[in-house]
Phi, psi and omega in degrees: 000307174315303195290338169293315187286338172292314173313303175319315178296319180298310184305302172289359188255017179279151158315137181310308211292329185293322204278343178283344181300332199242039178299146172330171139246193187286001188263330189073063182223124196130192168283122183244137212239165179302123174090348173324297208256169167210109182257002180215079185275013161280339201241326182279135172273328177244276200181197189265133176280081172211176178212146180210188192215128195243128172222128204242187166314122172282128175225118176313142179321312195262359173293144176301322183308326174317339181286346172291162181279354172236017176238166175137168179298145189277161164292095190238160183280153193282150169306332169300334182273303185225089168325136162095317204316293185308319158297318165329296184288333166291328163284310142346281174327306193284324167292349162283325176287327180291316179289344181278319174314296182320294186307328166315306186299333192273333189279311175300320176298317185313303199266017170081013177266180177287133197289356161268021182290324189266007179270351160325136185310323180280004183237269177253032158271351169207053181304164152261091184251096180247125177296130173207131192267154171212142185222130181251129187266147182278172178293122177212164168236170178221161177237148172121178175252139175245139178309135179299328201283336184290334190248354168299131350290005188304307188280145211217357170197108203283006184276334195285341190254018181280160197296124167097350178262150181291126196212148178261153169236135169118154160248129153308122180292153176212101173302314177317320198253353166107015190274112175222155165292315168219142199268163178309128189194172179231147184294171177288314193255213190279315166201153184248138178263111196253111187234126190244159149283194203265031184245123182312179170152308180300122171244152155254157176223108156347287192240106195267001181259022187244161199223108357296152160314142182243118198245138174248135165289148175255102170308145176289147175230088179315138190035035163253158162265119163299128175236102165300123168256141179260178192307311172325305197282334182292331180301276180331299210263350187060044183065019170291309169248137184281118185293151198263109191284109180221164168201180195230130178234158173209144220255358190106331177289169197271142173216149187226131178216153178234115186262126167255133173264127192223112173227162186292180178300174183302312190293349202294118162311095180260109168215176204293132173293117175348303200286001193245347163245170186202186183288316182286336183237081184274162171306127182278351190223132176269169189298129174233146182284169179288322178310297182306286176336297156317311188284317170318300193288336174284322185312328206265002181228353180254154180291154184288133174294312178302345184293313166310283196313310176286350188274319180278359159298000000 
């Protein structure tokens, strides 16, 4: 875990122009710039003031599985640029998936299911498991000129890019003004294993239906995972387990985290489990295929890739 944090810093400390060469693709593999994601459109004025990097299940380009929305080859930095980087991330991905499957077995027992329920091929036997490195920039000042297309949609004031002008990168969160490191949201899948550095910022709302919502800080704990429950678990369990509403506020200090999102296979039908429904407690959600649900959630929360391409021309 320490090594992944160190390698994450190496990546995010690269010049922005280098990172944009690794821009995420339609499979959501690769670099995700600041403001690329808008998680809470009701309360956010722009988007998330964070950058990220997606790494999924590695599938060869000539494999027929690449026809699926979240399967394909990853985008890797060159070995000249970041030697050993790929091997470290692939090892972490494998180990995190092993831990996630162990946690899923505990959840299965809690729902009166066989411990191996989520190990089925259509579930975590062929999962959509995504490692995402995250970086919340501290507020810092830069002088000089950067090509405008590199920072789209980051650029809010074109005048800031006049040669020699001093401008700030990064934002201090201010909920009253709609500025967040990450807007309030719940994760989409079964569970998320979240590792953080020692910089605070994560908040959760235990009862997302209350108004006003009450937010509580989650203290960083080195070497531990915070386990966020996802929307699919809420649907499977018919709200026995509620997905975790959370957000990130940044105070100007630099912050890193490592999220490992665990979802079932593309074809998995997520529907209320037999042990979680009755005549007096019918299913609260309609059945939905995992791949369809995930594709729509990503589309709803990410900038259209064509926006970047048009600004490169």
